[in-house]
Short mmCIF file of C-alpha atoms and ligand atoms in Angstrom, two decimals:
data_model
loop_
_atom_site.label_atom_id
_atom_site.label_comp_id
_atom_site.label_asym_id
_atom_site.label_seq_id
_atom_site.Cartn_x
_atom_site.Cartn_y
_atom_site.Cartn_z
CA UNK A 1 -4.40 1.52 -33.92
CA UNK A 2 -2.49 1.67 -30.66
CA UNK A 3 1.26 2.00 -31.19
CA UNK A 4 2.56 -0.93 -29.15
CA UNK A 5 6.15 -0.97 -30.44
CA UNK A 6 8.56 -1.97 -27.71
CA UNK A 7 10.88 1.09 -27.54
CA UNK A 8 14.20 0.92 -25.65
CA UNK A 9 12.60 3.26 -23.08
CA UNK A 10 9.70 0.84 -22.55
CA UNK A 11 12.12 -2.05 -22.01
CA UNK A 12 14.02 0.09 -19.50
CA UNK A 13 10.76 0.87 -17.68
CA UNK A 14 9.88 -2.80 -17.31
CA UNK A 15 13.41 -3.44 -16.06
CA UNK A 16 12.89 -0.74 -13.42
CA UNK A 17 9.54 -2.26 -12.49
CA UNK A 18 11.05 -5.68 -11.85
CA UNK A 19 13.98 -4.08 -10.02
CA UNK A 20 11.87 -2.01 -7.59
CA UNK A 21 9.04 -4.30 -6.69
CA UNK A 22 8.94 -8.01 -6.11
CA UNK A 23 5.19 -8.29 -5.54
CA UNK A 24 3.65 -5.52 -7.63
CA UNK A 25 5.75 -6.25 -10.75
CA UNK A 26 4.33 -9.77 -10.98
CA UNK A 27 0.71 -8.62 -10.77
CA UNK A 28 1.23 -5.66 -13.13
CA UNK A 29 2.72 -8.01 -15.76
CA UNK A 30 -0.56 -9.99 -15.60
CA UNK A 31 -2.58 -6.98 -16.75
CA UNK A 32 -4.25 -6.68 -20.16
CA UNK A 33 -1.89 -4.77 -22.57
CA UNK A 34 -4.44 -1.90 -22.80
CA UNK A 35 -3.90 -1.11 -19.11
CA UNK A 36 -0.44 -2.58 -18.41
CA UNK A 37 1.75 0.34 -19.58
CA UNK A 38 -0.41 2.96 -17.85
CA UNK A 39 -0.35 1.04 -14.53
CA UNK A 40 3.38 0.26 -14.85
CA UNK A 41 4.16 3.98 -15.37
CA UNK A 42 1.74 4.95 -12.56
CA UNK A 43 3.66 2.56 -10.31
CA UNK A 44 7.14 3.82 -11.29
CA UNK A 45 6.18 7.51 -10.95
CA UNK A 46 4.70 6.97 -7.47
CA UNK A 47 7.61 4.74 -6.46
CA UNK A 48 9.97 7.57 -7.49
CA UNK A 49 7.91 9.99 -5.38
CA UNK A 50 7.94 7.57 -2.43
CA UNK A 51 11.72 7.12 -2.78
CA UNK A 52 12.07 10.87 -2.24
CA UNK A 53 9.70 10.68 0.76
CA UNK A 54 11.53 7.68 2.26
CA UNK A 55 15.02 9.16 1.75
CA UNK A 56 15.93 10.39 5.24
CA UNK A 57 19.14 12.00 3.89
CA UNK A 58 17.34 14.68 1.82
CA UNK A 59 17.01 17.95 3.80
CA UNK A 60 13.44 19.14 4.37
CA UNK A 61 13.93 22.41 2.46
CA UNK A 62 14.84 20.33 -0.62
CA UNK A 63 12.40 17.47 0.00
CA UNK A 64 9.20 19.48 0.56
CA UNK A 65 9.26 21.47 -2.72
CA UNK A 66 10.43 18.35 -4.57
CA UNK A 67 7.39 16.41 -3.31
CA UNK A 68 4.92 19.25 -3.91
CA UNK A 69 6.17 19.94 -7.45
CA UNK A 70 6.88 16.35 -8.47
CA UNK A 71 3.79 16.21 -10.69
CA UNK A 72 5.20 19.16 -12.70
CA UNK A 73 8.18 16.97 -13.72
CA UNK A 74 5.62 14.89 -15.67
CA UNK A 75 5.28 17.72 -18.20
CA UNK A 76 9.05 17.78 -18.86
CA UNK A 77 10.76 15.77 -21.56
CA UNK A 78 13.84 15.16 -19.48
CA UNK A 79 14.38 15.12 -15.73
CA UNK A 80 16.22 12.93 -13.25
CA UNK A 81 17.31 13.20 -9.62
CA UNK A 82 20.17 11.64 -7.75
CA UNK A 83 19.26 11.55 -4.04
CA UNK A 84 21.37 9.37 -1.77
CA UNK A 85 18.56 6.95 -1.17
CA UNK A 86 20.18 4.06 0.70
CA UNK A 87 18.13 1.64 -1.29
CA UNK A 88 20.10 1.18 -4.54
CA UNK A 89 17.21 -0.37 -6.46
CA UNK A 90 14.83 2.44 -5.51
CA UNK A 91 17.39 5.11 -6.46
CA UNK A 92 17.36 3.83 -10.06
CA UNK A 93 13.78 5.01 -10.68
CA UNK A 94 14.99 8.57 -9.99
CA UNK A 95 18.27 8.42 -11.91
CA UNK A 96 16.54 6.70 -14.86
CA UNK A 97 13.45 8.93 -14.74
CA UNK A 98 13.91 10.01 -18.41
CA UNK A 99 12.77 6.60 -19.71
CA UNK A 100 9.65 6.90 -17.55
CA UNK A 101 8.97 10.42 -18.88
CA UNK A 102 9.44 9.46 -22.54
CA UNK A 103 6.97 6.58 -22.19
CA UNK A 104 4.59 8.65 -20.04
CA UNK A 105 4.13 11.15 -22.90
CA UNK A 106 3.08 8.29 -25.19
CA UNK A 107 0.12 7.35 -22.95
CA UNK A 108 -3.34 8.53 -23.97
CA UNK A 109 -4.35 11.83 -22.38
CA UNK A 110 -7.04 10.42 -20.06
CA UNK A 111 -4.49 8.07 -18.41
CA UNK A 112 -1.94 10.88 -18.09
CA UNK A 113 -4.49 13.18 -16.44
CA UNK A 114 -5.31 10.59 -13.77
CA UNK A 115 -1.62 9.94 -13.05
CA UNK A 116 -0.78 13.67 -12.82
CA UNK A 117 -3.75 14.33 -10.48
CA UNK A 118 -2.85 11.49 -8.07
CA UNK A 119 0.88 12.35 -8.14
CA UNK A 120 0.06 15.97 -7.22
CA UNK A 121 -2.26 14.97 -4.34
CA UNK A 122 0.14 12.32 -3.00
CA UNK A 123 3.17 14.63 -3.20
CA UNK A 124 1.35 17.40 -1.34
CA UNK A 125 -0.01 14.98 1.27
CA UNK A 126 3.50 13.63 1.92
CA UNK A 127 4.91 17.18 2.11
CA UNK A 128 2.22 18.25 4.61
CA UNK A 129 3.18 15.36 6.89
CA UNK A 130 6.91 16.13 6.69
CA UNK A 131 6.18 19.78 7.63
CA UNK A 132 4.09 18.69 10.60
CA UNK A 133 6.58 19.04 13.51
CA UNK A 134 4.41 16.81 15.73
CA UNK A 135 4.57 14.04 13.11
CA UNK A 136 8.32 14.51 12.72
CA UNK A 137 9.06 14.28 16.41
CA UNK A 138 6.55 11.72 17.62
CA UNK A 139 5.21 10.07 14.49
CA UNK A 140 1.51 9.50 13.80
CA UNK A 141 -0.61 10.72 16.72
CA UNK A 142 -4.28 9.84 16.36
CA UNK A 143 -6.04 7.04 14.49
CA UNK A 144 -7.48 9.85 12.34
CA UNK A 145 -3.88 10.94 11.43
CA UNK A 146 -3.08 7.26 10.72
CA UNK A 147 -6.01 6.95 8.31
CA UNK A 148 -5.12 10.28 6.69
CA UNK A 149 -1.45 9.36 6.17
CA UNK A 150 -2.50 6.01 4.66
CA UNK A 151 -5.01 7.88 2.45
CA UNK A 152 -2.21 9.97 0.95
CA UNK A 153 0.24 7.11 0.32
CA UNK A 154 -2.15 4.28 -0.54
CA UNK A 155 -5.83 5.36 -0.66
CA UNK A 156 -4.95 7.69 -3.54
CA UNK A 157 -3.37 4.75 -5.41
CA UNK A 158 -6.68 2.90 -5.18
CA UNK A 159 -8.39 6.05 -6.45
CA UNK A 160 -6.06 6.36 -9.46
CA UNK A 161 -6.17 2.65 -10.32
CA UNK A 162 -9.97 2.62 -10.18
CA UNK A 163 -10.12 5.54 -12.64
CA UNK A 164 -7.53 3.91 -14.96
CA UNK A 165 -9.57 0.67 -15.01
CA UNK A 166 -12.81 2.55 -15.67
CA UNK A 167 -11.21 4.47 -18.59
CA UNK A 168 -10.02 1.11 -20.00
CA UNK A 169 -13.59 -0.23 -19.43
CA UNK A 170 -12.36 -3.00 -17.10
CA UNK A 171 -14.33 -1.80 -14.06
CA UNK A 172 -17.84 -0.42 -13.64
CA UNK A 173 -18.19 3.41 -13.46
CA UNK A 174 -20.49 2.70 -10.49
CA UNK A 175 -17.27 2.36 -8.41
CA UNK A 176 -16.71 6.13 -8.63
CA UNK A 177 -19.75 6.57 -6.36
CA UNK A 178 -18.11 4.33 -3.73
CA UNK A 179 -14.79 6.06 -2.83
CA UNK A 180 -14.77 4.30 0.54
CA UNK A 181 -14.27 1.02 -1.35
CA UNK A 182 -11.10 1.99 -3.24
CA UNK A 183 -9.89 3.86 -0.16
CA UNK A 184 -10.09 0.58 1.78
CA UNK A 185 -8.21 -1.24 -1.01
CA UNK A 186 -5.23 0.99 -0.31
CA UNK A 187 -5.58 1.28 3.47
CA UNK A 188 -5.83 -2.49 3.96
CA UNK A 189 -2.49 -2.96 2.16
CA UNK A 190 -0.70 0.00 3.72
CA UNK A 191 -1.86 -0.74 7.30
CA UNK A 192 -0.73 -4.36 6.90
CA UNK A 193 2.73 -3.13 5.78
CA UNK A 194 2.94 -0.63 8.66
CA UNK A 195 2.14 -3.31 11.28
CA UNK A 196 4.64 -5.75 9.71
CA UNK A 197 7.42 -3.16 9.26
CA UNK A 198 7.57 -2.06 12.95
CA UNK A 199 11.12 -3.34 13.62
CA UNK A 200 12.50 -2.15 10.25
CA UNK A 201 10.93 1.31 10.66
CA UNK A 202 12.14 1.71 14.28
CA UNK A 203 15.61 0.80 12.98
CA UNK A 204 15.31 3.51 10.33
CA UNK A 205 14.28 6.03 12.99
CA UNK A 206 10.61 6.29 12.05
CA UNK A 207 7.33 4.53 12.70
CA UNK A 208 3.76 4.91 11.60
CA UNK A 209 2.04 3.12 14.47
CA UNK A 210 -0.51 5.66 15.82
CA UNK A 211 0.25 6.93 19.36
CA UNK A 212 -3.49 6.77 20.18
CA UNK A 213 -3.11 2.96 20.01
CA UNK A 214 0.43 2.12 21.18
CA UNK A 215 0.22 4.46 24.20
CA UNK A 216 -2.47 2.13 25.64
CA UNK A 217 0.22 -0.59 25.85
CA UNK A 218 3.47 1.26 26.61
CA UNK A 219 5.25 4.51 27.55
CA UNK A 220 7.44 4.68 24.41
CA UNK A 221 7.03 2.96 21.03
CA UNK A 222 10.46 1.37 21.42
CA UNK A 223 9.44 -0.19 24.79
CA UNK A 224 8.01 -3.21 22.95
CA UNK A 225 11.52 -4.27 21.94
CA UNK A 226 12.44 -5.22 25.52
CA UNK A 227 11.47 -8.70 26.70
CA UNK A 228 9.46 -7.51 29.71
CA UNK A 229 7.06 -5.63 27.41
CA UNK A 230 6.58 -8.37 24.82
CA UNK A 231 3.05 -9.23 25.95
CA UNK A 232 1.97 -5.58 25.76
CA UNK A 233 3.62 -5.30 22.35
CA UNK A 234 1.65 -8.29 21.08
CA UNK A 235 -1.61 -6.79 22.38
CA UNK A 236 -0.68 -3.61 20.45
CA UNK A 237 -0.09 -5.60 17.26
CA UNK A 238 -3.47 -7.30 17.73
CA UNK A 239 -5.19 -3.93 18.25
CA UNK A 240 -3.72 -2.66 14.95
CA UNK A 241 -4.70 -5.90 13.18
CA UNK A 242 -8.27 -5.40 14.39
CA UNK A 243 -8.19 -1.83 13.04
CA UNK A 244 -6.95 -3.09 9.62
CA UNK A 245 -9.68 -5.78 9.52
CA UNK A 246 -12.30 -3.01 9.50
CA UNK A 247 -11.49 -2.59 5.77
CA UNK A 248 -12.24 -6.23 4.86
CA UNK A 249 -15.89 -5.85 3.90
CA UNK A 250 -15.09 -2.86 1.62
CA UNK A 251 -12.23 -4.84 0.00
CA UNK A 252 -14.50 -7.80 -0.74
CA UNK A 253 -17.24 -5.51 -2.05
CA UNK A 254 -14.71 -3.78 -4.36
CA UNK A 255 -13.38 -7.11 -5.67
CA UNK A 256 -16.92 -8.31 -6.40
CA UNK A 257 -17.34 -5.45 -8.87
CA UNK A 258 -14.23 -6.07 -11.05
CA UNK A 259 -15.35 -7.94 -14.15
CA UNK A 260 -12.23 -8.24 -16.33
CA UNK A 261 -10.12 -11.27 -15.29
CA UNK A 262 -6.60 -9.76 -15.43
CA UNK A 263 -7.75 -6.65 -13.54
CA UNK A 264 -9.49 -8.87 -10.98
CA UNK A 265 -6.28 -10.82 -10.30
CA UNK A 266 -4.24 -7.61 -10.27
CA UNK A 267 -6.54 -6.27 -7.52
CA UNK A 268 -7.09 -9.55 -5.65
CA UNK A 269 -3.52 -10.84 -5.26
CA UNK A 270 -2.17 -7.97 -3.09
CA UNK A 271 -5.31 -8.21 -0.89
CA UNK A 272 -5.08 -11.96 -0.23
CA UNK A 273 -1.35 -11.53 0.51
CA UNK A 274 -2.32 -8.85 3.02
CA UNK A 275 -4.90 -10.97 4.91
CA UNK A 276 -2.35 -13.83 5.07
CA UNK A 277 0.25 -11.35 6.41
CA UNK A 278 -2.21 -10.01 9.00
CA UNK A 279 -2.82 -13.58 10.21
CA UNK A 280 0.95 -14.08 10.38
CA UNK A 281 1.61 -10.92 12.44
CA UNK A 282 -1.39 -11.54 14.74
CA UNK A 283 -0.20 -12.66 18.23
CA UNK A 284 3.34 -12.88 16.76
CA UNK A 285 6.06 -11.41 18.99
CA UNK A 286 8.68 -11.83 16.24
CA UNK A 287 7.16 -8.76 14.58
CA UNK A 288 8.68 -6.68 17.42
CA UNK A 289 12.20 -7.71 16.34
CA UNK A 290 12.21 -8.65 12.66
CA UNK A 291 10.35 -8.37 9.36
CA UNK A 292 8.14 -11.47 9.14
CA UNK A 293 7.11 -12.65 5.66
CA UNK A 294 4.62 -15.28 4.52
CA UNK A 295 6.21 -18.46 3.14
CA UNK A 296 6.82 -18.79 -0.61
CA UNK A 297 4.59 -21.87 -0.73
CA UNK A 298 1.74 -19.92 0.81
CA UNK A 299 2.20 -17.16 -1.78
CA UNK A 300 1.81 -19.64 -4.64
CA UNK A 301 -1.34 -21.18 -3.12
CA UNK A 302 -2.84 -17.72 -2.62
CA UNK A 303 -2.14 -16.67 -6.22
CA UNK A 304 -3.81 -19.79 -7.58
CA UNK A 305 -6.81 -19.67 -5.24
CA UNK A 306 -7.44 -15.94 -5.75
CA UNK A 307 -8.33 -16.34 -9.42
CA UNK A 308 -12.06 -16.27 -8.60
CA UNK A 309 -14.12 -14.11 -6.23
CA UNK A 310 -15.30 -17.22 -4.35
CA UNK A 311 -11.65 -18.25 -3.95
CA UNK A 312 -10.87 -14.85 -2.42
CA UNK A 313 -13.83 -15.08 -0.02
CA UNK A 314 -12.65 -18.57 1.03
CA UNK A 315 -9.13 -17.20 1.70
CA UNK A 316 -10.45 -14.33 3.82
CA UNK A 317 -12.79 -16.70 5.70
CA UNK A 318 -9.92 -19.13 6.38
CA UNK A 319 -7.59 -16.48 7.82
CA UNK A 320 -10.33 -14.73 9.83
CA UNK A 321 -11.20 -18.10 11.44
CA UNK A 322 -7.49 -18.72 12.03
CA UNK A 323 -7.13 -15.35 13.81
CA UNK A 324 -10.29 -15.92 15.88
CA UNK A 325 -9.01 -19.35 17.01
CA UNK A 326 -5.80 -17.75 18.30
CA UNK A 327 -7.44 -14.95 20.25
CA UNK A 328 -6.53 -15.24 23.94
CA UNK A 329 -9.06 -14.23 26.57
CA UNK A 330 -6.56 -12.05 28.44
CA UNK A 331 -6.15 -9.85 25.30
CA UNK A 332 -7.97 -6.55 25.97
CA UNK A 333 -9.14 -6.66 22.34
CA UNK A 334 -10.78 -10.08 22.83
CA UNK A 335 -14.39 -8.90 22.86
CA UNK A 336 -14.02 -6.35 20.03
CA UNK A 337 -12.32 -8.99 17.90
CA UNK A 338 -15.13 -11.49 18.34
CA UNK A 339 -17.82 -8.94 17.55
CA UNK A 340 -15.98 -7.66 14.48
CA UNK A 341 -14.99 -11.03 13.03
CA UNK A 342 -18.55 -12.27 13.53
CA UNK A 343 -19.79 -9.17 11.64
CA UNK A 344 -17.46 -9.97 8.71
CA UNK A 345 -18.67 -13.60 8.80
CA UNK A 346 -22.25 -12.38 8.38
CA UNK A 347 -21.15 -10.22 5.45
CA UNK A 348 -19.41 -13.18 3.83
O1 LIG B 1 9.28 1.74 -0.19
C1 LIG B 1 8.64 0.65 -0.29
O2 LIG B 1 9.08 -0.38 -0.86
C2 LIG B 1 7.28 0.59 0.35
O3 LIG B 1 6.82 1.91 0.41
C3 LIG B 1 5.70 2.10 1.28
C4 LIG B 1 5.95 3.31 2.15
O4 LIG B 1 6.99 3.98 1.98
O5 LIG B 1 5.06 3.54 3.00
C5 LIG B 1 4.42 2.42 0.44
O6 LIG B 1 4.65 3.48 -0.48
C6 LIG B 1 3.37 4.10 -0.79
C7 LIG B 1 3.60 5.28 -1.72
C8 LIG B 1 3.85 4.83 -3.13
C9 LIG B 1 2.73 3.91 -3.61
C10 LIG B 1 3.32 3.14 -4.74
C11 LIG B 1 2.39 2.16 -5.39
C12 LIG B 1 2.25 0.89 -4.85
C13 LIG B 1 1.54 -0.07 -5.53
C14 LIG B 1 0.99 0.21 -6.77
C15 LIG B 1 0.31 -0.79 -7.51
C16 LIG B 1 -0.18 -0.50 -8.77
C17 LIG B 1 -0.04 0.77 -9.32
C18 LIG B 1 0.60 1.76 -8.59
C19 LIG B 1 1.13 1.50 -7.33
C20 LIG B 1 1.82 2.49 -6.61
C21 LIG B 1 3.98 1.19 -0.31
O7 LIG B 1 4.44 0.88 -1.39
N1 LIG B 1 3.03 0.54 0.32
C22 LIG B 1 2.43 -0.67 -0.28
C23 LIG B 1 0.97 -0.52 -0.23
C24 LIG B 1 0.50 0.58 -1.20
C25 LIG B 1 -0.75 0.05 -1.82
C26 LIG B 1 -1.12 0.83 -3.05
C27 LIG B 1 -2.27 0.18 -3.71
C28 LIG B 1 -3.56 0.66 -3.47
C29 LIG B 1 -4.64 0.08 -4.09
C30 LIG B 1 -4.47 -0.99 -4.96
C31 LIG B 1 -5.56 -1.58 -5.62
C32 LIG B 1 -5.36 -2.62 -6.48
C33 LIG B 1 -4.09 -3.12 -6.71
C34 LIG B 1 -2.99 -2.55 -6.08
C35 LIG B 1 -3.17 -1.48 -5.20
C36 LIG B 1 -2.07 -0.89 -4.56
MG1 LIG B 2 8.42 3.36 0.74
MG1 LIG B 3 7.04 6.15 1.98
#
């Protein structure tokens, strides 16, 4: 019988979960007990890794080996790290890493193997980017680089979660044959965050908007912050929204194959939040200056409506129509948008 005693370490882990993530904590708590601890620990371990990646105060010669070897910490009984991550709540996952390790060793082997594999691949992908001088100086260059970066930080999460759900028998093994589906689950979320976080990232001295796109609309990425370039900045946002929408059909196909209710909601809620966020950032010049967020009321409606697959399809259809209605003919992306949204409509 599974040992489900609530140890002090487990309580500490759930405290860390709630501390580090508003959105993901809520959906992870919804999960069936069989899967909840594994996904919670998967989240905290990757959040710890990402906190190292995000911490601009850690020197490269410390950061790169730390990222590459992070998965090896998972075999230790005790390890913690005190970076100077500006974000207090994120720092805690690294200083309190022992609780995560103690609980990690209590997971069944199959779950641990998935988590170690993804942590190793993500850590090495992040390290490769940090070592790439081009990326360091000028950020993400091509759309191909953009997709590859998002693969490492989010596509791999979709990969790991899919395998955890299959081990727990909450998703069909057929999904393993469709890696493009779980890749899109991650890329849709990450690309939405990257578009939304423009102002915050520029402030922090980084950005992930691909040069292949923004250079169509401006000389420098920071140009969009001056009033005279607002229109070009909005066209750039819309171009990136269109690029993110290319993942919609894969996301809906993936959702249609999750049978277990709590896993379905766990997968569906972040996706419906993302399509609502994409509709919010579309044609929205505020994105160039601040971090726009969907209203709390909207969030509640989305959570309720996304309980069924049909509800999710309705939500996507609603926001895709909303975006199409607000397309302006002078937007260079006008034609591509219409063709692509019509294609998704056919799929739906
Ligand atoms: O620092 C921040 O607060 C934001 O960091 C972003 C960044 O630095 O780019 C960035 O960090 C990425 C690296 C660490 C990934 C951590 C993660 C996130 C969600 C999870 C959900 C469940 C289980 C494990 C999870 C692991 C970030 O958090 N971006 C949010 C989008 C990531 C989506 C991951 C993902 C992929 C597929 C999914 C499928 C189903 C349900 C949730 C899913 C969640
Ligand atoms: Mg981060
Ligand atoms: Mg990061």
